[in-house]
PDB file of C-alpha atoms and ligand atoms in Angstrom:
ATOM      1  CA  MET A  16     -85.617 -30.484  11.095  1.00  0.00           C
ATOM      2  CA  THR A  17     -87.056 -28.292  13.824  1.00  0.00           C
ATOM      3  CA  GLU A  18     -90.647 -27.355  13.076  1.00  0.00           C
ATOM      4  CA  LEU A  19     -90.990 -23.597  13.160  1.00  0.00           C
ATOM      5  CA  PRO A  20     -94.096 -21.919  14.615  1.00  0.00           C
ATOM      6  CA  PRO A  21     -96.404 -19.933  12.297  1.00  0.00           C
ATOM      7  CA  PHE A  22     -95.346 -16.607  13.897  1.00  0.00           C
ATOM      8  CA  TYR A  23     -91.651 -17.260  13.172  1.00  0.00           C
ATOM      9  CA  ASP A  24     -91.329 -14.836  10.232  1.00  0.00           C
ATOM     10  CA  ASP A  25     -94.498 -12.834  10.878  1.00  0.00           C
ATOM     11  CA  LEU A  26     -94.139  -9.618  12.900  1.00  0.00           C
ATOM     12  CA  ALA A  27     -97.862  -9.270  13.634  1.00  0.00           C
ATOM     13  CA  GLY A  28     -97.910 -12.967  14.512  1.00  0.00           C
ATOM     14  CA  CYS A  29     -95.088 -12.441  17.043  1.00  0.00           C
ATOM     15  CA  LEU A  30     -97.057  -9.673  18.756  1.00  0.00           C
ATOM     16  CA  ALA A  31    -100.202 -11.820  18.827  1.00  0.00           C
ATOM     17  CA  GLU A  32     -98.162 -14.709  20.270  1.00  0.00           C
ATOM     18  CA  ALA A  33     -96.752 -12.438  23.012  1.00  0.00           C
ATOM     19  CA  TRP A  34    -100.256 -11.373  24.077  1.00  0.00           C
ATOM     20  CA  ARG A  35    -101.553 -14.954  23.804  1.00  0.00           C
ATOM     21  CA  ARG A  36     -98.816 -16.212  26.136  1.00  0.00           C
ATOM     22  CA  LEU A  37     -99.449 -13.357  28.576  1.00  0.00           C
ATOM     23  CA  GLU A  38    -103.179 -14.150  28.542  1.00  0.00           C
ATOM     24  CA  GLU A  39    -102.367 -17.794  29.255  1.00  0.00           C
ATOM     25  CA  GLY A  40    -100.130 -16.678  32.099  1.00  0.00           C
ATOM     26  CA  ALA A  41    -102.937 -14.677  33.672  1.00  0.00           C
ATOM     27  CA  ALA A  42    -105.148 -17.761  33.381  1.00  0.00           C
ATOM     28  CA  HIS A  43    -102.525 -19.872  35.252  1.00  0.00           C
ATOM     29  CA  GLN A  44    -101.646 -21.992  32.242  1.00  0.00           C
ATOM     30  CA  SER A  45     -98.084 -21.081  31.385  1.00  0.00           C
ATOM     31  CA  GLY A  46     -94.659 -20.054  32.507  1.00  0.00           C
ATOM     32  CA  PHE A  47     -95.872 -16.463  32.159  1.00  0.00           C
ATOM     33  CA  HIS A  48     -97.915 -16.740  35.370  1.00  0.00           C
ATOM     34  CA  THR A  49     -95.226 -15.221  37.601  1.00  0.00           C
ATOM     35  CA  PRO A  50     -93.307 -12.517  35.725  1.00  0.00           C
ATOM     36  CA  ALA A  51     -90.901 -10.020  37.290  1.00  0.00           C
ATOM     37  CA  LEU A  52     -92.011  -6.428  37.755  1.00  0.00           C
ATOM     38  CA  ALA A  53     -89.420  -3.655  37.754  1.00  0.00           C
ATOM     39  CA  THR A  54     -89.872  -0.207  39.213  1.00  0.00           C
ATOM     40  CA  LEU A  55     -87.513   2.660  39.942  1.00  0.00           C
ATOM     41  CA  GLY A  56     -86.405   3.027  43.547  1.00  0.00           C
ATOM     42  CA  ARG A  57     -86.620   6.395  45.130  1.00  0.00           C
ATOM     43  CA  ASP A  58     -82.832   6.674  44.640  1.00  0.00           C
ATOM     44  CA  GLY A  59     -83.298   5.981  40.897  1.00  0.00           C
ATOM     45  CA  ALA A  60     -81.928   2.428  41.114  1.00  0.00           C
ATOM     46  CA  PRO A  61     -83.885  -0.472  39.562  1.00  0.00           C
ATOM     47  CA  ARG A  62     -86.027  -2.629  41.888  1.00  0.00           C
ATOM     48  CA  LEU A  63     -87.254  -6.048  40.766  1.00  0.00           C
ATOM     49  CA  ARG A  64     -89.615  -8.656  42.222  1.00  0.00           C
ATOM     50  CA  THR A  65     -91.768 -11.641  41.235  1.00  0.00           C
ATOM     51  CA  VAL A  66     -95.497 -10.961  40.908  1.00  0.00           C
ATOM     52  CA  VAL A  67     -98.571 -12.931  39.830  1.00  0.00           C
ATOM     53  CA  LEU A  68     -99.986 -11.852  36.489  1.00  0.00           C
ATOM     54  CA  ARG A  69    -103.689 -11.298  37.239  1.00  0.00           C
ATOM     55  CA  GLY A  70    -105.045  -9.903  34.003  1.00  0.00           C
ATOM     56  CA  VAL A  71    -104.120  -8.990  30.450  1.00  0.00           C
ATOM     57  CA  ASP A  72    -105.974  -6.866  27.919  1.00  0.00           C
ATOM     58  CA  ARG A  73    -104.326  -6.741  24.521  1.00  0.00           C
ATOM     59  CA  ASP A  74    -106.744  -4.087  23.206  1.00  0.00           C
ATOM     60  CA  SER A  75    -105.671  -1.545  25.822  1.00  0.00           C
ATOM     61  CA  ARG A  76    -102.119  -3.053  25.893  1.00  0.00           C
ATOM     62  CA  THR A  77    -102.339  -3.495  29.651  1.00  0.00           C
ATOM     63  CA  VAL A  78    -101.256  -6.082  32.167  1.00  0.00           C
ATOM     64  CA  ARG A  79    -102.664  -6.212  35.705  1.00  0.00           C
ATOM     65  CA  VAL A  80    -100.905  -7.102  38.931  1.00  0.00           C
ATOM     66  CA  HIS A  81    -102.033  -6.782  42.569  1.00  0.00           C
ATOM     67  CA  CYS A  82    -100.052  -5.391  45.479  1.00  0.00           C
ATOM     68  CA  ASP A  83    -100.289  -3.859  48.931  1.00  0.00           C
ATOM     69  CA  ALA A  84    -100.515  -0.067  49.242  1.00  0.00           C
ATOM     70  CA  ARG A  85     -97.940  -0.302  52.042  1.00  0.00           C
ATOM     71  CA  SER A  86     -95.340  -2.046  49.824  1.00  0.00           C
ATOM     72  CA  ASP A  87     -92.239  -0.430  48.357  1.00  0.00           C
ATOM     73  CA  LYS A  88     -93.452  -1.119  44.805  1.00  0.00           C
ATOM     74  CA  ALA A  89     -96.663   0.871  45.394  1.00  0.00           C
ATOM     75  CA  ALA A  90     -94.706   3.825  46.798  1.00  0.00           C
ATOM     76  CA  GLU A  91     -92.231   3.622  43.936  1.00  0.00           C
ATOM     77  CA  ILE A  92     -94.954   3.629  41.272  1.00  0.00           C
ATOM     78  CA  ALA A  93     -96.690   6.538  43.008  1.00  0.00           C
ATOM     79  CA  ALA A  94     -93.401   8.480  42.906  1.00  0.00           C
ATOM     80  CA  ASP A  95     -92.413   7.479  39.349  1.00  0.00           C
ATOM     81  CA  PRO A  96     -94.846   5.472  37.203  1.00  0.00           C
ATOM     82  CA  ARG A  97     -92.232   4.112  34.795  1.00  0.00           C
ATOM     83  CA  ALA A  98     -92.230   0.314  35.135  1.00  0.00           C
ATOM     84  CA  ALA A  99     -91.335  -2.859  33.271  1.00  0.00           C
ATOM     85  CA  LEU A 100     -92.472  -6.475  33.260  1.00  0.00           C
ATOM     86  CA  HIS A 101     -90.388  -9.468  32.206  1.00  0.00           C
ATOM     87  CA  ALA A 102     -91.599 -13.013  31.541  1.00  0.00           C
ATOM     88  CA  TYR A 103     -89.797 -16.058  30.190  1.00  0.00           C
ATOM     89  CA  ASP A 104     -91.315 -19.433  29.468  1.00  0.00           C
ATOM     90  CA  PRO A 105     -88.552 -22.021  28.964  1.00  0.00           C
ATOM     91  CA  LYS A 106     -90.970 -24.524  27.385  1.00  0.00           C
ATOM     92  CA  ALA A 107     -92.191 -21.962  24.840  1.00  0.00           C
ATOM     93  CA  LYS A 108     -88.628 -20.598  24.513  1.00  0.00           C
ATOM     94  CA  LEU A 109     -90.186 -17.176  24.609  1.00  0.00           C
ATOM     95  CA  GLN A 110     -89.233 -14.008  26.453  1.00  0.00           C
ATOM     96  CA  VAL A 111     -91.495 -10.959  26.578  1.00  0.00           C
ATOM     97  CA  ARG A 112     -90.429  -7.604  27.996  1.00  0.00           C
ATOM     98  CA  ILE A 113     -92.927  -4.794  28.499  1.00  0.00           C
ATOM     99  CA  GLU A 114     -92.006  -1.235  29.373  1.00  0.00           C
ATOM    100  CA  GLY A 115     -94.484   1.518  30.057  1.00  0.00           C
ATOM    101  CA  ILE A 116     -96.397   3.536  32.579  1.00  0.00           C
ATOM    102  CA  ALA A 117     -98.028   1.945  35.618  1.00  0.00           C
ATOM    103  CA  ARG A 118    -101.150   3.268  37.254  1.00  0.00           C
ATOM    104  CA  LEU A 119    -102.222   2.388  40.793  1.00  0.00           C
ATOM    105  CA  HIS A 120    -105.891   1.784  41.551  1.00  0.00           C
ATOM    106  CA  GLY A 121    -107.114   1.743  45.143  1.00  0.00           C
ATOM    107  CA  GLN A 122    -110.642   1.883  46.500  1.00  0.00           C
ATOM    108  CA  ASP A 123    -112.117   2.553  43.055  1.00  0.00           C
ATOM    109  CA  ALA A 124    -114.216   0.430  40.689  1.00  0.00           C
ATOM    110  CA  VAL A 125    -111.118  -1.248  39.197  1.00  0.00           C
ATOM    111  CA  ALA A 126    -109.838  -2.220  42.654  1.00  0.00           C
ATOM    112  CA  ARG A 127    -113.282  -3.385  43.806  1.00  0.00           C
ATOM    113  CA  ALA A 128    -113.766  -5.604  40.738  1.00  0.00           C
ATOM    114  CA  ALA A 129    -110.295  -7.138  41.156  1.00  0.00           C
ATOM    115  CA  TRP A 130    -110.901  -7.659  44.898  1.00  0.00           C
ATOM    116  CA  GLU A 131    -114.244  -9.398  44.264  1.00  0.00           C
ATOM    117  CA  ALA A 132    -112.590 -11.651  41.671  1.00  0.00           C
ATOM    118  CA  SER A 133    -109.717 -12.589  44.027  1.00  0.00           C
ATOM    119  CA  ARG A 134    -109.732 -15.798  45.986  1.00  0.00           C
ATOM    120  CA  PRO A 135    -110.083 -15.413  49.805  1.00  0.00           C
ATOM    121  CA  MET A 136    -106.569 -16.898  50.131  1.00  0.00           C
ATOM    122  CA  SER A 137    -105.173 -13.999  48.067  1.00  0.00           C
ATOM    123  CA  ARG A 138    -107.104 -11.335  50.020  1.00  0.00           C
ATOM    124  CA  VAL A 139    -105.617 -12.425  53.350  1.00  0.00           C
ATOM    125  CA  CYS A 140    -102.238 -10.733  52.666  1.00  0.00           C
ATOM    126  CA  TYR A 141    -103.744  -7.253  52.638  1.00  0.00           C
ATOM    127  CA  GLY A 142    -104.828  -7.501  56.269  1.00  0.00           C
ATOM    128  CA  THR A 143    -101.363  -8.477  57.489  1.00  0.00           C
ATOM    129  CA  VAL A 144    -100.022  -6.342  60.359  1.00  0.00           C
ATOM    130  CA  PRO A 145     -97.533  -4.750  60.295  1.00  0.00           C
ATOM    131  CA  GLY A 146     -97.358  -3.858  56.605  1.00  0.00           C
ATOM    132  CA  PRO A 147     -95.016  -5.547  54.106  1.00  0.00           C
ATOM    133  CA  GLY A 148     -91.362  -4.655  54.459  1.00  0.00           C
ATOM    134  CA  THR A 149     -91.587  -3.669  58.151  1.00  0.00           C
ATOM    135  CA  PRO A 150     -88.536  -4.948  60.095  1.00  0.00           C
ATOM    136  CA  LEU A 151     -89.560  -7.653  62.621  1.00  0.00           C
ATOM    137  CA  PRO A 152     -87.857  -8.815  65.829  1.00  0.00           C
ATOM    138  CA  ASP A 153     -88.332 -12.406  64.631  1.00  0.00           C
ATOM    139  CA  GLY A 154     -89.596 -14.010  61.411  1.00  0.00           C
ATOM    140  CA  GLY A 155     -93.076 -14.810  62.708  1.00  0.00           C
ATOM    141  CA  ALA A 156     -93.776 -11.517  64.474  1.00  0.00           C
ATOM    142  CA  TYR A 157     -96.703 -10.519  62.275  1.00  0.00           C
ATOM    143  CA  ALA A 158    -100.434 -11.241  62.317  1.00  0.00           C
ATOM    144  CA  GLN A 159    -102.791 -12.284  59.531  1.00  0.00           C
ATOM    145  CA  PRO A 160    -106.545 -11.685  59.552  1.00  0.00           C
ATOM    146  CA  ARG A 161    -108.383 -14.549  61.222  1.00  0.00           C
ATOM    147  CA  ASP A 162    -111.966 -14.080  60.078  1.00  0.00           C
ATOM    148  CA  GLU A 163    -113.901 -12.809  57.079  1.00  0.00           C
ATOM    149  CA  ALA A 164    -114.485  -9.336  58.566  1.00  0.00           C
ATOM    150  CA  ALA A 165    -110.754  -8.939  59.195  1.00  0.00           C
ATOM    151  CA  VAL A 166    -109.971 -10.083  55.624  1.00  0.00           C
ATOM    152  CA  GLU A 167    -112.473  -7.532  54.239  1.00  0.00           C
ATOM    153  CA  ALA A 168    -110.839  -4.846  56.413  1.00  0.00           C
ATOM    154  CA  GLY A 169    -107.737  -5.328  54.266  1.00  0.00           C
ATOM    155  CA  PHE A 170    -109.419  -3.799  51.185  1.00  0.00           C
ATOM    156  CA  PRO A 171    -108.107  -0.240  51.823  1.00  0.00           C
ATOM    157  CA  ALA A 172    -104.562  -1.663  51.490  1.00  0.00           C
ATOM    158  CA  PHE A 173    -105.348  -3.441  48.207  1.00  0.00           C
ATOM    159  CA  ARG A 174    -103.909  -1.896  45.067  1.00  0.00           C
ATOM    160  CA  VAL A 175    -104.218  -2.863  41.404  1.00  0.00           C
ATOM    161  CA  ILE A 176    -101.252  -2.009  39.206  1.00  0.00           C
ATOM    162  CA  VAL A 177    -102.224  -1.496  35.566  1.00  0.00           C
ATOM    163  CA  LEU A 178     -99.166  -1.296  33.345  1.00  0.00           C
ATOM    164  CA  THR A 179     -99.765   0.077  29.840  1.00  0.00           C
ATOM    165  CA  ALA A 180     -97.173  -1.086  27.316  1.00  0.00           C
ATOM    166  CA  ALA A 181     -95.362   1.685  25.447  1.00  0.00           C
ATOM    167  CA  ARG A 182     -92.834  -0.900  24.230  1.00  0.00           C
ATOM    168  CA  LEU A 183     -93.064  -4.675  23.972  1.00  0.00           C
ATOM    169  CA  GLU A 184     -90.064  -6.747  23.067  1.00  0.00           C
ATOM    170  CA  PHE A 185     -90.382 -10.323  21.850  1.00  0.00           C
ATOM    171  CA  LEU A 186     -87.579 -12.916  21.747  1.00  0.00           C
ATOM    172  CA  TYR A 187     -88.142 -16.445  20.466  1.00  0.00           C
ATOM    173  CA  LEU A 188     -85.256 -18.882  20.714  1.00  0.00           C
ATOM    174  CA  ALA A 189     -84.912 -21.318  17.799  1.00  0.00           C
ATOM    175  CA  ARG A 190     -82.012 -23.412  16.573  1.00  0.00           C
ATOM    176  CA  PRO A 191     -82.281 -22.214  12.939  1.00  0.00           C
ATOM    177  CA  GLY A 192     -82.111 -18.613  14.163  1.00  0.00           C
ATOM    178  CA  HIS A 193     -83.699 -16.628  16.959  1.00  0.00           C
ATOM    179  CA  ARG A 194     -86.397 -14.087  16.242  1.00  0.00           C
ATOM    180  CA  ARG A 195     -86.391 -10.779  18.074  1.00  0.00           C
ATOM    181  CA  ALA A 196     -88.876  -7.985  17.477  1.00  0.00           C
ATOM    182  CA  VAL A 197     -89.937  -4.764  19.131  1.00  0.00           C
ATOM    183  CA  PHE A 198     -93.352  -3.094  19.093  1.00  0.00           C
ATOM    184  CA  THR A 199     -93.810   0.503  20.211  1.00  0.00           C
ATOM    185  CA  TRP A 200     -96.767   2.744  20.893  1.00  0.00           C
ATOM    186  CA  ASP A 201     -94.966   5.811  22.204  1.00  0.00           C
ATOM    187  CA  GLY A 202     -94.640   7.635  18.859  1.00  0.00           C
ATOM    188  CA  GLU A 203     -97.258   9.127  16.580  1.00  0.00           C
ATOM    189  CA  GLU A 204     -97.805   5.786  14.850  1.00  0.00           C
ATOM    190  CA  PRO A 205     -97.442   2.298  16.337  1.00  0.00           C
ATOM    191  CA  GLY A 206     -94.030   0.879  15.413  1.00  0.00           C
ATOM    192  CA  ALA A 207     -92.903  -2.691  14.739  1.00  0.00           C
ATOM    193  CA  THR A 208     -89.516  -3.961  13.621  1.00  0.00           C
ATOM    194  CA  TRP A 209     -87.317  -7.022  13.722  1.00  0.00           C
ATOM    195  CA  LEU A 210     -84.130  -6.668  15.768  1.00  0.00           C
ATOM    196  CA  ALA A 211     -80.889  -8.582  15.542  1.00  0.00           C
ATOM    197  CA  PRO A 212     -81.151 -11.128  18.342  1.00  0.00           C
TER     198      PRO A 212
HETATM  199  C1  LIG B 315     -94.296 -16.629  43.167  1.00  0.00           C
HETATM  200  C2  LIG B 315     -94.402 -15.264  43.796  1.00  0.00           C
HETATM  201  C3  LIG B 315     -95.478 -14.471  43.492  1.00  0.00           C
HETATM  202  C4  LIG B 315     -95.610 -13.207  44.059  1.00  0.00           C
HETATM  203  N1  LIG B 315     -96.662 -12.430  43.709  1.00  0.00           N
HETATM  204  C5  LIG B 315     -96.772 -11.178  44.198  1.00  0.00           C
HETATM  205  C6  LIG B 315     -97.811 -10.310  43.749  1.00  0.00           C
HETATM  206  O1  LIG B 315     -98.648 -10.660  42.898  1.00  0.00           O
HETATM  207  N2  LIG B 315     -97.872  -9.060  44.286  1.00  0.00           N
HETATM  208  C7  LIG B 315     -96.968  -8.627  45.211  1.00  0.00           C
HETATM  209  O2  LIG B 315     -97.084  -7.476  45.650  1.00  0.00           O
HETATM  210  N3  LIG B 315     -95.958  -9.414  45.644  1.00  0.00           N
HETATM  211  C8  LIG B 315     -95.826 -10.675  45.148  1.00  0.00           C
HETATM  212  N4  LIG B 315     -94.796 -11.489  45.553  1.00  0.00           N
HETATM  213  C9  LIG B 315     -93.837 -10.985  46.545  1.00  0.00           C
HETATM  214  C10 LIG B 315     -92.860 -10.016  45.865  1.00  0.00           C
HETATM  215  O3  LIG B 315     -91.983 -10.754  45.027  1.00  0.00           O
HETATM  216  C11 LIG B 315     -92.044  -9.200  46.875  1.00  0.00           C
HETATM  217  O4  LIG B 315     -91.243 -10.042  47.673  1.00  0.00           O
HETATM  218  C12 LIG B 315     -92.929  -8.350  47.798  1.00  0.00           C
HETATM  219  O5  LIG B 315     -94.123  -7.937  47.161  1.00  0.00           O
HETATM  220  C13 LIG B 315     -92.181  -7.115  48.278  1.00  0.00           C
HETATM  221  O6  LIG B 315     -91.817  -6.324  47.157  1.00  0.00           O
HETATM  222  P1  LIG B 315     -91.537  -4.753  47.270  1.00  0.00           P
HETATM  223  O7  LIG B 315     -90.921  -4.516  48.627  1.00  0.00           O
HETATM  224  O8  LIG B 315     -90.602  -4.462  46.162  1.00  0.00           O
HETATM  225  O9  LIG B 315     -92.845  -4.051  47.142  1.00  0.00           O
HETATM  226  C14 LIG B 315     -94.623 -12.739  44.974  1.00  0.00           C
HETATM  227  C15 LIG B 315     -93.526 -13.536  45.252  1.00  0.00           C
HETATM  228  C16 LIG B 315     -93.413 -14.775  44.679  1.00  0.00           C
HETATM  229  C17 LIG B 315     -92.193 -15.602  45.006  1.00  0.00           C
END
């Protein structure tokens, strides 16, 4: 017999498990460390890319990701803040999908705190010239900052994306029967219901 987890038939438990796994992902400990972030392209088409999950706050229902102000994703969020995040951990057999509104923080207290908490290795990207997505004559035709002052000069390009969940969908795969649930915060009252998997 497969042993079923305590959240298996517990809606509130499923939501708590989703946040717990996301928190683990932000702390580098799970398959949720590198989710995919979706935005809407300026032509309305979906755009998707891998990101590092940097922070999670279940009380404010937010997840935090870092990016470059010069990137497509930053421009797309500025133009239309609707965004989604997808994570799947094959070991946990758990998929979490978050949909909501993303807010960009640059050169404010949120960005400064995230910058200070970042490792120097992570800060280097923001000083890269030319900016991400610029066509290059050859693959190595870009420069990275070489000293601490040059790394610090990248701060104006640093952006924090804070995505607030309006909808969180949970899917747990289990041989005796999958469990799928959706949690919403976009109505007058928070909503929670099981869904057919
Ligand atoms: C494992 C992994 C982690 C990544 N983490 C980030 C990230 O945290 N932030 C980011 O902007 N790009 C990250 N990238 C790069 C993006 O996937 C993407 O290629 C790049 O940001 C350009 O996306 P855009 O043109 O849609 O903005 C990561 C890529 C990989 C493979």
